[in-house]
PDB file of C-alpha atoms and ligand atoms in Angstrom:
ATOM      1  CA  MET A 112       1.973  18.513   3.559  1.00  0.00           C
ATOM      2  CA  GLN A 113      -1.128  19.489   5.497  1.00  0.00           C
ATOM      3  CA  TYR A 114      -3.314  16.484   6.203  1.00  0.00           C
ATOM      4  CA  TYR A 115      -6.087  18.371   7.950  1.00  0.00           C
ATOM      5  CA  ASN A 116      -7.333  21.827   8.807  1.00  0.00           C
ATOM      6  CA  GLN A 117      -9.880  23.458  11.135  1.00  0.00           C
ATOM      7  CA  ASN A 118     -12.789  21.950   9.224  1.00  0.00           C
ATOM      8  CA  THR A 119     -11.534  18.409   8.696  1.00  0.00           C
ATOM      9  CA  LYS A 120     -13.627  15.682  10.254  1.00  0.00           C
ATOM     10  CA  ILE A 121     -12.490  12.201  11.141  1.00  0.00           C
ATOM     11  CA  PHE A 122     -14.445   9.154  12.249  1.00  0.00           C
ATOM     12  CA  LEU A 123     -13.452   8.113  15.768  1.00  0.00           C
ATOM     13  CA  ASN A 124     -15.056   5.165  17.539  1.00  0.00           C
ATOM     14  CA  GLY A 125     -18.496   5.661  16.051  1.00  0.00           C
ATOM     15  CA  GLU A 126     -18.620   9.451  15.844  1.00  0.00           C
ATOM     16  CA  PHE A 127     -17.505  12.131  13.416  1.00  0.00           C
ATOM     17  CA  VAL A 128     -15.365  14.704  15.229  1.00  0.00           C
ATOM     18  CA  HIS A 129     -13.054  17.524  14.207  1.00  0.00           C
ATOM     19  CA  ALA A 130      -9.516  16.234  13.640  1.00  0.00           C
ATOM     20  CA  LYS A 131      -8.185  19.246  15.570  1.00  0.00           C
ATOM     21  CA  SER A 132     -10.170  18.391  18.676  1.00  0.00           C
ATOM     22  CA  ALA A 133      -9.407  14.664  18.733  1.00  0.00           C
ATOM     23  CA  GLY A 134      -6.924  14.136  21.541  1.00  0.00           C
ATOM     24  CA  ILE A 135      -4.100  11.667  21.743  1.00  0.00           C
ATOM     25  CA  ASP A 136      -3.370   9.384  24.692  1.00  0.00           C
ATOM     26  CA  LEU A 137       0.273   9.912  25.606  1.00  0.00           C
ATOM     27  CA  PHE A 138       0.239   6.638  27.516  1.00  0.00           C
ATOM     28  CA  GLY A 139      -1.082   4.711  24.543  1.00  0.00           C
ATOM     29  CA  GLN A 140       0.517   1.379  23.803  1.00  0.00           C
ATOM     30  CA  SER A 141       0.318   2.078  20.070  1.00  0.00           C
ATOM     31  CA  LEU A 142       2.253   5.311  20.439  1.00  0.00           C
ATOM     32  CA  HIS A 143       4.992   3.770  22.576  1.00  0.00           C
ATOM     33  CA  TYR A 144       5.421   0.402  20.928  1.00  0.00           C
ATOM     34  CA  GLY A 145       3.879   0.718  17.450  1.00  0.00           C
ATOM     35  CA  TYR A 146       1.161  -1.743  18.479  1.00  0.00           C
ATOM     36  CA  GLY A 147      -1.517  -0.788  15.984  1.00  0.00           C
ATOM     37  CA  ALA A 148      -2.742  -1.773  12.541  1.00  0.00           C
ATOM     38  CA  PHE A 149      -3.723   0.387   9.611  1.00  0.00           C
ATOM     39  CA  GLU A 150      -4.811   0.391   5.993  1.00  0.00           C
ATOM     40  CA  GLY A 151      -4.571   2.648   2.988  1.00  0.00           C
ATOM     41  CA  LEU A 152      -7.421   2.862   0.480  1.00  0.00           C
ATOM     42  CA  ARG A 153      -8.140   5.131  -2.438  1.00  0.00           C
ATOM     43  CA  ALA A 154     -11.431   6.650  -3.482  1.00  0.00           C
ATOM     44  CA  TYR A 155     -11.705   7.678  -7.130  1.00  0.00           C
ATOM     45  CA  ASN A 156     -13.999  10.179  -8.769  1.00  0.00           C
ATOM     46  CA  THR A 157     -15.565   7.896 -11.372  1.00  0.00           C
ATOM     47  CA  HIS A 158     -18.443   8.417 -13.780  1.00  0.00           C
ATOM     48  CA  ASN A 159     -20.450   6.317 -11.290  1.00  0.00           C
ATOM     49  CA  GLY A 160     -19.655   8.839  -8.517  1.00  0.00           C
ATOM     50  CA  THR A 161     -17.050   8.456  -5.788  1.00  0.00           C
ATOM     51  CA  ARG A 162     -15.973   4.823  -5.537  1.00  0.00           C
ATOM     52  CA  ILE A 163     -13.533   3.272  -3.097  1.00  0.00           C
ATOM     53  CA  PHE A 164     -11.405   0.704  -4.893  1.00  0.00           C
ATOM     54  CA  LYS A 165     -11.497  -2.799  -3.359  1.00  0.00           C
ATOM     55  CA  ALA A 166     -12.806  -1.525  -0.022  1.00  0.00           C
ATOM     56  CA  GLU A 167     -13.850  -4.998   1.209  1.00  0.00           C
ATOM     57  CA  GLU A 168     -10.375  -6.435   0.563  1.00  0.00           C
ATOM     58  CA  HIS A 169      -8.718  -3.600   2.480  1.00  0.00           C
ATOM     59  CA  PHE A 170     -10.991  -3.885   5.512  1.00  0.00           C
ATOM     60  CA  GLU A 171     -10.687  -7.668   5.481  1.00  0.00           C
ATOM     61  CA  ARG A 172      -6.895  -7.241   5.580  1.00  0.00           C
ATOM     62  CA  LEU A 173      -7.246  -4.719   8.441  1.00  0.00           C
ATOM     63  CA  LYS A 174      -9.226  -7.289  10.416  1.00  0.00           C
ATOM     64  CA  LYS A 175      -6.601  -9.957   9.744  1.00  0.00           C
ATOM     65  CA  SER A 176      -3.791  -7.575  10.687  1.00  0.00           C
ATOM     66  CA  CYS A 177      -5.471  -6.874  14.041  1.00  0.00           C
ATOM     67  CA  GLU A 178      -6.139 -10.546  14.664  1.00  0.00           C
ATOM     68  CA  SER A 179      -2.514 -11.425  13.905  1.00  0.00           C
ATOM     69  CA  ILE A 180      -1.346  -9.293  16.850  1.00  0.00           C
ATOM     70  CA  GLY A 181      -4.308  -9.918  19.164  1.00  0.00           C
ATOM     71  CA  LEU A 182      -5.800  -6.434  18.789  1.00  0.00           C
ATOM     72  CA  PRO A 183      -9.587  -6.758  19.247  1.00  0.00           C
ATOM     73  CA  TYR A 184     -11.548  -6.032  16.067  1.00  0.00           C
ATOM     74  CA  ARG A 185     -15.215  -5.598  16.938  1.00  0.00           C
ATOM     75  CA  TRP A 186     -16.438  -3.659  13.960  1.00  0.00           C
ATOM     76  CA  ASN A 187     -18.469  -4.765  11.024  1.00  0.00           C
ATOM     77  CA  ASN A 188     -16.634  -4.075   7.792  1.00  0.00           C
ATOM     78  CA  ARG A 189     -19.730  -3.142   5.820  1.00  0.00           C
ATOM     79  CA  TYR A 190     -20.491  -0.518   8.484  1.00  0.00           C
ATOM     80  CA  LEU A 191     -16.921   0.829   8.305  1.00  0.00           C
ATOM     81  CA  ILE A 192     -17.085   1.112   4.521  1.00  0.00           C
ATOM     82  CA  GLU A 193     -20.330   3.084   4.822  1.00  0.00           C
ATOM     83  CA  GLN A 194     -18.586   5.386   7.317  1.00  0.00           C
ATOM     84  CA  CYS A 195     -15.765   5.916   4.801  1.00  0.00           C
ATOM     85  CA  TYR A 196     -18.267   7.153   2.206  1.00  0.00           C
ATOM     86  CA  GLU A 197     -19.856   9.390   4.840  1.00  0.00           C
ATOM     87  CA  LEU A 198     -16.415  10.709   5.801  1.00  0.00           C
ATOM     88  CA  LEU A 199     -15.677  11.634   2.188  1.00  0.00           C
ATOM     89  CA  GLU A 200     -18.960  13.442   1.903  1.00  0.00           C
ATOM     90  CA  LEU A 201     -18.505  15.361   5.163  1.00  0.00           C
ATOM     91  CA  ASN A 202     -15.084  16.520   3.991  1.00  0.00           C
ATOM     92  CA  ASN A 203     -16.235  17.282   0.434  1.00  0.00           C
ATOM     93  CA  LEU A 204     -13.782  14.809  -1.043  1.00  0.00           C
ATOM     94  CA  ARG A 205     -14.531  13.126  -4.357  1.00  0.00           C
ATOM     95  CA  ALA A 206     -11.149  11.478  -4.727  1.00  0.00           C
ATOM     96  CA  ALA A 207      -8.995  10.795  -1.695  1.00  0.00           C
ATOM     97  CA  TYR A 208      -6.642   8.545   0.183  1.00  0.00           C
ATOM     98  CA  ILE A 209      -8.362   6.925   3.177  1.00  0.00           C
ATOM     99  CA  ARG A 210      -6.464   5.878   6.280  1.00  0.00           C
ATOM    100  CA  PRO A 211      -8.131   3.558   8.822  1.00  0.00           C
ATOM    101  CA  LEU A 212      -6.078   3.058  11.992  1.00  0.00           C
ATOM    102  CA  VAL A 213      -6.787   0.658  14.853  1.00  0.00           C
ATOM    103  CA  PHE A 214      -4.955   1.569  18.045  1.00  0.00           C
ATOM    104  CA  SER A 215      -4.999   0.650  21.702  1.00  0.00           C
ATOM    105  CA  GLY A 216      -5.313   2.893  24.746  1.00  0.00           C
ATOM    106  CA  SER A 217      -3.155   3.400  27.851  1.00  0.00           C
ATOM    107  CA  ASN A 218      -1.088   0.311  28.514  1.00  0.00           C
ATOM    108  CA  MET A 219       2.608   0.170  29.241  1.00  0.00           C
ATOM    109  CA  HIS A 220       2.704  -3.631  29.281  1.00  0.00           C
ATOM    110  CA  LEU A 221       4.166  -5.681  26.481  1.00  0.00           C
ATOM    111  CA  THR A 222       1.134  -7.919  26.237  1.00  0.00           C
ATOM    112  CA  SER A 223      -1.769  -7.596  23.836  1.00  0.00           C
ATOM    113  CA  SER A 224      -4.561  -5.159  24.649  1.00  0.00           C
ATOM    114  CA  GLU A 225      -8.181  -5.835  25.457  1.00  0.00           C
ATOM    115  CA  ASP A 226      -9.394  -2.524  24.123  1.00  0.00           C
ATOM    116  CA  ALA A 227      -9.039  -1.008  20.681  1.00  0.00           C
ATOM    117  CA  ASN A 228     -10.069   2.213  18.993  1.00  0.00           C
ATOM    118  CA  ILE A 229     -10.640   2.937  15.357  1.00  0.00           C
ATOM    119  CA  MET A 230     -10.236   6.120  13.411  1.00  0.00           C
ATOM    120  CA  LEU A 231     -10.841   6.842   9.737  1.00  0.00           C
ATOM    121  CA  ALA A 232      -9.262   9.852   8.091  1.00  0.00           C
ATOM    122  CA  ALA A 233      -9.119  11.001   4.469  1.00  0.00           C
ATOM    123  CA  TRP A 234      -7.201  13.585   2.507  1.00  0.00           C
ATOM    124  CA  GLU A 235      -6.409  14.486  -1.070  1.00  0.00           C
ATOM    125  CA  TRP A 236      -3.209  12.798  -2.127  1.00  0.00           C
ATOM    126  CA  GLY A 237      -1.599  12.504  -5.542  1.00  0.00           C
ATOM    127  CA  PRO A 238       0.362   9.360  -6.480  1.00  0.00           C
ATOM    128  CA  TYR A 239       2.660   8.696  -3.511  1.00  0.00           C
ATOM    129  CA  LEU A 240       5.872   8.499  -5.549  1.00  0.00           C
ATOM    130  CA  GLY A 241       4.860  11.114  -8.108  1.00  0.00           C
ATOM    131  CA  GLN A 242       4.378  10.467 -11.816  1.00  0.00           C
ATOM    132  CA  ASN A 243       7.939  10.457 -13.084  1.00  0.00           C
ATOM    133  CA  LEU A 244       9.876   7.259 -13.703  1.00  0.00           C
ATOM    134  CA  LEU A 245      11.745   6.208 -10.572  1.00  0.00           C
ATOM    135  CA  ARG A 246      15.349   5.795  -9.586  1.00  0.00           C
ATOM    136  CA  VAL A 247      15.586   3.136  -6.884  1.00  0.00           C
ATOM    137  CA  ASN A 248      18.467   1.653  -4.915  1.00  0.00           C
ATOM    138  CA  ILE A 249      19.083  -1.738  -3.378  1.00  0.00           C
ATOM    139  CA  SER A 250      18.730  -0.896   0.288  1.00  0.00           C
ATOM    140  CA  SER A 251      21.214  -1.737   3.012  1.00  0.00           C
ATOM    141  CA  TYR A 252      18.106  -2.606   5.099  1.00  0.00           C
ATOM    142  CA  GLU A 253      16.427  -5.998   4.713  1.00  0.00           C
ATOM    143  CA  ARG A 254      12.694  -6.596   4.997  1.00  0.00           C
ATOM    144  CA  PRO A 255      11.617  -7.851   8.448  1.00  0.00           C
ATOM    145  CA  ASN A 256      12.209 -11.557   8.889  1.00  0.00           C
ATOM    146  CA  PRO A 257       8.849 -13.406   8.631  1.00  0.00           C
ATOM    147  CA  LYS A 258       9.839 -15.268  11.807  1.00  0.00           C
ATOM    148  CA  SER A 259      10.068 -11.974  13.727  1.00  0.00           C
ATOM    149  CA  PHE A 260       6.920 -10.274  12.450  1.00  0.00           C
ATOM    150  CA  HIS A 261       3.676 -11.004  10.653  1.00  0.00           C
ATOM    151  CA  ILE A 262       4.923  -9.556   7.406  1.00  0.00           C
ATOM    152  CA  ASP A 263       1.585 -10.163   5.707  1.00  0.00           C
ATOM    153  CA  ALA A 264      -0.047  -7.737   8.156  1.00  0.00           C
ATOM    154  CA  LYS A 265      -0.031  -3.951   8.116  1.00  0.00           C
ATOM    155  CA  ILE A 266       1.273  -3.343  11.633  1.00  0.00           C
ATOM    156  CA  SER A 267       2.298   0.194  12.565  1.00  0.00           C
ATOM    157  CA  GLY A 268       5.650  -0.656  14.210  1.00  0.00           C
ATOM    158  CA  GLN A 269       6.861  -2.559  11.169  1.00  0.00           C
ATOM    159  CA  TYR A 270       6.955   0.655   9.182  1.00  0.00           C
ATOM    160  CA  ILE A 271      10.118   1.817  10.955  1.00  0.00           C
ATOM    161  CA  ASN A 272      11.821  -0.555   8.523  1.00  0.00           C
ATOM    162  CA  SER A 273      10.179   1.264   5.598  1.00  0.00           C
ATOM    163  CA  ILE A 274      11.076   4.686   7.016  1.00  0.00           C
ATOM    164  CA  LEU A 275      14.732   3.681   7.401  1.00  0.00           C
ATOM    165  CA  ALA A 276      14.971   2.247   3.903  1.00  0.00           C
ATOM    166  CA  SER A 277      13.227   5.060   2.036  1.00  0.00           C
ATOM    167  CA  THR A 278      15.047   7.779   4.015  1.00  0.00           C
ATOM    168  CA  GLU A 279      18.372   6.142   3.165  1.00  0.00           C
ATOM    169  CA  ALA A 280      17.364   5.955  -0.520  1.00  0.00           C
ATOM    170  CA  ILE A 281      16.388   9.631  -0.647  1.00  0.00           C
ATOM    171  CA  ARG A 282      19.592  10.699   1.158  1.00  0.00           C
ATOM    172  CA  LYS A 283      21.560   8.873  -1.519  1.00  0.00           C
ATOM    173  CA  GLY A 284      19.671  10.707  -4.267  1.00  0.00           C
ATOM    174  CA  PHE A 285      17.176   7.953  -5.190  1.00  0.00           C
ATOM    175  CA  ASP A 286      13.382   8.066  -5.058  1.00  0.00           C
ATOM    176  CA  GLU A 287      12.665   4.764  -3.326  1.00  0.00           C
ATOM    177  CA  ALA A 288      14.360   1.654  -1.926  1.00  0.00           C
ATOM    178  CA  LEU A 289      14.221  -1.996  -2.929  1.00  0.00           C
ATOM    179  CA  LEU A 290      14.701  -4.295   0.035  1.00  0.00           C
ATOM    180  CA  LEU A 291      16.078  -7.818   0.035  1.00  0.00           C
ATOM    181  CA  ASP A 292      14.525 -10.616   2.059  1.00  0.00           C
ATOM    182  CA  GLN A 293      16.436 -12.568   4.705  1.00  0.00           C
ATOM    183  CA  ASP A 294      17.758 -14.948   2.016  1.00  0.00           C
ATOM    184  CA  GLY A 295      19.162 -12.167  -0.167  1.00  0.00           C
ATOM    185  CA  TYR A 296      16.401 -12.182  -2.817  1.00  0.00           C
ATOM    186  CA  VAL A 297      14.797  -8.908  -3.865  1.00  0.00           C
ATOM    187  CA  ALA A 298      11.500  -8.696  -1.990  1.00  0.00           C
ATOM    188  CA  GLN A 299       9.827  -5.361  -2.654  1.00  0.00           C
ATOM    189  CA  ALA A 300      10.042  -1.613  -2.100  1.00  0.00           C
ATOM    190  CA  SER A 301       9.462   0.087   1.255  1.00  0.00           C
ATOM    191  CA  SER A 302       5.710   0.248   0.695  1.00  0.00           C
ATOM    192  CA  GLU A 303       5.103  -1.113  -2.809  1.00  0.00           C
ATOM    193  CA  ASN A 304       5.384  -4.462  -4.533  1.00  0.00           C
ATOM    194  CA  LEU A 305       7.823  -5.040  -7.367  1.00  0.00           C
ATOM    195  CA  PHE A 306       7.314  -6.427 -10.877  1.00  0.00           C
ATOM    196  CA  ILE A 307      10.010  -6.819 -13.523  1.00  0.00           C
ATOM    197  CA  GLU A 308       9.698  -7.434 -17.244  1.00  0.00           C
ATOM    198  CA  LYS A 309      12.102  -9.701 -19.137  1.00  0.00           C
ATOM    199  CA  ASP A 310      11.675 -11.028 -22.685  1.00  0.00           C
ATOM    200  CA  TYR A 311       7.960 -10.097 -22.777  1.00  0.00           C
ATOM    201  CA  LYS A 312       7.221 -11.910 -19.499  1.00  0.00           C
ATOM    202  CA  ILE A 313       6.381 -10.346 -16.151  1.00  0.00           C
ATOM    203  CA  TYR A 314       7.906 -11.607 -12.881  1.00  0.00           C
ATOM    204  CA  THR A 315       7.154 -10.815  -9.254  1.00  0.00           C
ATOM    205  CA  PRO A 316       8.444 -12.369  -6.001  1.00  0.00           C
ATOM    206  CA  PRO A 317       6.119 -14.987  -4.449  1.00  0.00           C
ATOM    207  CA  LEU A 318       4.113 -14.103  -1.341  1.00  0.00           C
ATOM    208  CA  GLU A 319       6.324 -15.932   1.207  1.00  0.00           C
ATOM    209  CA  ASN A 320       8.514 -12.919   1.990  1.00  0.00           C
ATOM    210  CA  VAL A 321       6.525 -10.024   0.610  1.00  0.00           C
ATOM    211  CA  PHE A 322       3.497  -8.044   1.698  1.00  0.00           C
ATOM    212  CA  PRO A 323       0.303  -9.303   0.002  1.00  0.00           C
ATOM    213  CA  GLY A 324      -0.487  -6.091  -1.844  1.00  0.00           C
ATOM    214  CA  ILE A 325      -4.005  -5.703  -3.156  1.00  0.00           C
ATOM    215  CA  THR A 326      -2.573  -3.822  -6.142  1.00  0.00           C
ATOM    216  CA  ARG A 327      -0.096  -6.689  -6.674  1.00  0.00           C
ATOM    217  CA  GLN A 328      -3.044  -9.085  -6.957  1.00  0.00           C
ATOM    218  CA  THR A 329      -4.850  -6.652  -9.270  1.00  0.00           C
ATOM    219  CA  VAL A 330      -1.778  -6.537 -11.542  1.00  0.00           C
ATOM    220  CA  ILE A 331      -1.666 -10.345 -11.621  1.00  0.00           C
ATOM    221  CA  ASP A 332      -5.386 -10.402 -12.541  1.00  0.00           C
ATOM    222  CA  ILE A 333      -4.821  -7.804 -15.282  1.00  0.00           C
ATOM    223  CA  CYS A 334      -1.937  -9.876 -16.721  1.00  0.00           C
ATOM    224  CA  LYS A 335      -4.129 -12.987 -16.779  1.00  0.00           C
ATOM    225  CA  GLU A 336      -6.936 -11.094 -18.432  1.00  0.00           C
ATOM    226  CA  LEU A 337      -4.621  -9.659 -21.095  1.00  0.00           C
ATOM    227  CA  GLY A 338      -2.897 -13.001 -21.701  1.00  0.00           C
ATOM    228  CA  ILE A 339       0.466 -11.687 -20.421  1.00  0.00           C
ATOM    229  CA  ASP A 340       2.768 -14.349 -18.937  1.00  0.00           C
ATOM    230  CA  ILE A 341       3.022 -13.635 -15.223  1.00  0.00           C
ATOM    231  CA  ILE A 342       5.433 -15.702 -13.173  1.00  0.00           C
ATOM    232  CA  GLU A 343       5.796 -15.625  -9.370  1.00  0.00           C
ATOM    233  CA  LYS A 344       9.431 -16.408  -8.708  1.00  0.00           C
ATOM    234  CA  LYS A 345      12.229 -15.387  -6.358  1.00  0.00           C
ATOM    235  CA  LEU A 346      14.271 -12.619  -7.972  1.00  0.00           C
ATOM    236  CA  THR A 347      17.972 -11.997  -7.503  1.00  0.00           C
ATOM    237  CA  VAL A 348      19.558  -8.550  -7.623  1.00  0.00           C
ATOM    238  CA  GLN A 349      21.052  -9.648 -10.964  1.00  0.00           C
ATOM    239  CA  ASP A 350      17.540 -10.454 -12.293  1.00  0.00           C
ATOM    240  CA  VAL A 351      16.488  -6.922 -11.419  1.00  0.00           C
ATOM    241  CA  TYR A 352      19.623  -5.347 -12.919  1.00  0.00           C
ATOM    242  CA  THR A 353      19.254  -7.275 -16.182  1.00  0.00           C
ATOM    243  CA  ALA A 354      15.475  -6.800 -16.578  1.00  0.00           C
ATOM    244  CA  ASP A 355      14.121  -4.982 -19.631  1.00  0.00           C
ATOM    245  CA  ASN A 356      11.863  -2.875 -17.451  1.00  0.00           C
ATOM    246  CA  ALA A 357      10.309  -2.808 -13.981  1.00  0.00           C
ATOM    247  CA  PHE A 358       7.588  -1.116 -11.997  1.00  0.00           C
ATOM    248  CA  LEU A 359       6.286  -0.697  -8.460  1.00  0.00           C
ATOM    249  CA  CYS A 360       2.667  -0.886  -7.397  1.00  0.00           C
ATOM    250  CA  GLY A 361       0.584  -0.062  -4.359  1.00  0.00           C
ATOM    251  CA  THR A 362      -2.628   1.712  -3.477  1.00  0.00           C
ATOM    252  CA  ALA A 363      -0.863   4.995  -2.682  1.00  0.00           C
ATOM    253  CA  ALA A 364       1.729   4.851  -5.481  1.00  0.00           C
ATOM    254  CA  GLU A 365      -0.622   3.139  -7.988  1.00  0.00           C
ATOM    255  CA  ILE A 366       1.573   1.814 -10.830  1.00  0.00           C
ATOM    256  CA  ILE A 367       4.814   3.598 -11.513  1.00  0.00           C
ATOM    257  CA  GLY A 368       7.692   2.654 -13.797  1.00  0.00           C
ATOM    258  CA  ILE A 369      11.332   2.348 -12.739  1.00  0.00           C
ATOM    259  CA  LYS A 370      14.016   3.736 -14.994  1.00  0.00           C
ATOM    260  CA  GLN A 371      17.095   3.049 -12.887  1.00  0.00           C
ATOM    261  CA  VAL A 372      18.219   0.581 -10.200  1.00  0.00           C
ATOM    262  CA  ASP A 373      21.468   1.615  -8.476  1.00  0.00           C
ATOM    263  CA  ASP A 374      23.621   2.712 -11.422  1.00  0.00           C
ATOM    264  CA  ILE A 375      21.877   0.502 -13.991  1.00  0.00           C
ATOM    265  CA  VAL A 376      19.574   2.425 -16.332  1.00  0.00           C
ATOM    266  CA  TYR A 377      16.972   0.374 -18.227  1.00  0.00           C
ATOM    267  CA  LYS A 378      17.451   0.829 -21.943  1.00  0.00           C
ATOM    268  CA  GLU A 379      13.950  -0.081 -23.066  1.00  0.00           C
ATOM    269  CA  GLU A 380      11.506   2.816 -23.131  1.00  0.00           C
ATOM    270  CA  TRP A 381       8.813   2.642 -20.462  1.00  0.00           C
ATOM    271  CA  GLU A 382       6.113   3.788 -22.937  1.00  0.00           C
ATOM    272  CA  TYR A 383       6.578   0.597 -24.948  1.00  0.00           C
ATOM    273  CA  SER A 384       6.762  -1.737 -21.940  1.00  0.00           C
ATOM    274  CA  ILE A 385       4.128  -4.192 -20.798  1.00  0.00           C
ATOM    275  CA  GLY A 386       4.147  -2.281 -17.515  1.00  0.00           C
ATOM    276  CA  ALA A 387       2.892   0.832 -19.317  1.00  0.00           C
ATOM    277  CA  THR A 388      -0.030  -1.168 -20.743  1.00  0.00           C
ATOM    278  CA  ILE A 389      -0.830  -2.522 -17.275  1.00  0.00           C
ATOM    279  CA  GLN A 390      -0.610   1.008 -15.872  1.00  0.00           C
ATOM    280  CA  ILE A 391      -3.268   2.242 -18.325  1.00  0.00           C
ATOM    281  CA  LYS A 392      -5.457  -0.778 -17.659  1.00  0.00           C
ATOM    282  CA  TYR A 393      -5.199  -0.190 -13.897  1.00  0.00           C
ATOM    283  CA  LYS A 394      -6.203   3.455 -14.260  1.00  0.00           C
ATOM    284  CA  ASN A 395      -9.245   2.445 -16.309  1.00  0.00           C
ATOM    285  CA  LEU A 396     -10.144  -0.167 -13.740  1.00  0.00           C
ATOM    286  CA  VAL A 397     -10.062   2.144 -10.710  1.00  0.00           C
ATOM    287  CA  LEU A 398     -11.988   4.788 -12.650  1.00  0.00           C
ATOM    288  CA  GLU A 399     -14.548   2.119 -13.591  1.00  0.00           C
ATOM    289  CA  GLN A 400     -13.963   2.752 -17.251  1.00  0.00           C
ATOM    290  CA  GLU A 401     -14.014  -0.948 -17.911  1.00  0.00           C
ATOM    291  CA  ASN A 402     -16.081  -3.846 -16.840  1.00  0.00           C
ATOM    292  CA  TYR A 403     -14.553  -4.735 -13.501  1.00  0.00           C
ATOM    293  CA  GLU A 404     -16.219  -8.136 -13.355  1.00  0.00           C
ATOM    294  CA  VAL A 405     -14.415  -9.243 -16.498  1.00  0.00           C
ATOM    295  CA  ILE A 406     -11.082  -8.833 -14.766  1.00  0.00           C
ATOM    296  CA  ILE A 407     -11.938 -10.351 -11.424  1.00  0.00           C
TER     297      ILE A 407
HETATM  298  N1  PMP B  98       4.131  -3.323   0.680  1.00  0.00           N
HETATM  299  C1  PMP B  98       3.955  -2.675   1.839  1.00  0.00           C
HETATM  300  C2  PMP B  98       4.968  -2.856   2.916  1.00  0.00           C
HETATM  301  C3  PMP B  98       2.853  -1.853   2.009  1.00  0.00           C
HETATM  302  O1  PMP B  98       2.677  -1.217   3.157  1.00  0.00           O
HETATM  303  C4  PMP B  98       1.918  -1.717   0.963  1.00  0.00           C
HETATM  304  C5  PMP B  98       0.730  -0.816   1.137  1.00  0.00           C
HETATM  305  N2  PMP B  98       1.126   0.533   1.148  1.00  0.00           N
HETATM  306  C6  PMP B  98       2.135  -2.400  -0.222  1.00  0.00           C
HETATM  307  C7  PMP B  98       3.244  -3.214  -0.328  1.00  0.00           C
HETATM  308  C8  PMP B  98       1.128  -2.331  -1.342  1.00  0.00           C
HETATM  309  O2  PMP B  98      -0.067  -2.863  -0.882  1.00  0.00           O
HETATM  310  P1  PMP B  98      -1.467  -2.452  -1.526  1.00  0.00           P
HETATM  311  O3  PMP B  98      -1.337  -2.703  -2.986  1.00  0.00           O
HETATM  312  O4  PMP B  98      -2.446  -3.340  -0.871  1.00  0.00           O
HETATM  313  O5  PMP B  98      -1.669  -1.019  -1.217  1.00  0.00           O
END
């Protein structure tokens, strides 16, 4: 996958520069220790023009992520959102994935930094996990313990856990991994939240041990709007195995159904599931084909 070419521009600390000419600091604390924070947003080509879905929520979370690890965040979010739109225009992108990254400069100490840089990049990206129903495994890796990390923050170094889990899943012939929390409950996938469907009700793990996905919250809002029972509850592996259906959600993956967990294949057809209805509703929402205010 090529993320940029000769012409690609990125936003770096207040200026638009060519991605190819932007250097990297080999003594950077973020590079050595994963001390950085990032976000992932999507811009959609809607009938109202290019629109970034829930941009304020994403930048608010970026600010919180930085604050949680003491990385200075001196930018105004409204300004950054405007720069995202400018970035899309400069790169002729109508629909894109947008990646803001906050990173620190040279510092080999294991104490928080006083300086921070920001970059915004964008590229065309289809649904992260594709469009086919997924086969997922219960990972041998657990999610980070909330007492070791700020698991509600999007901190670069924490994604080693996701890389390990999804690489293991793919090596074993699956598409994605489901990770347990430190108490043995199913938490989420490597970079998506999990919902299961059982007897016409939808369940998802509570926020305590899972990442507060913006798509997760959108799904909950959609369920409430459609009058679907949505219950936040700790889920055992058995709950997931015996569900009627399940799906993952995230900005990059959007909403994608699961057909198999380990060697258990769900018997109910995805097309007739509540998840499939939510998937359509979500697509309409991001494309502004419905009245957004009604849902929120
Ligand atoms: N879990 C993790 C660990 C994530 O990194 C993400 C974002 N890719 C999600 C869940 C989904 O979050 P969102 O819906 O806000 O994209």
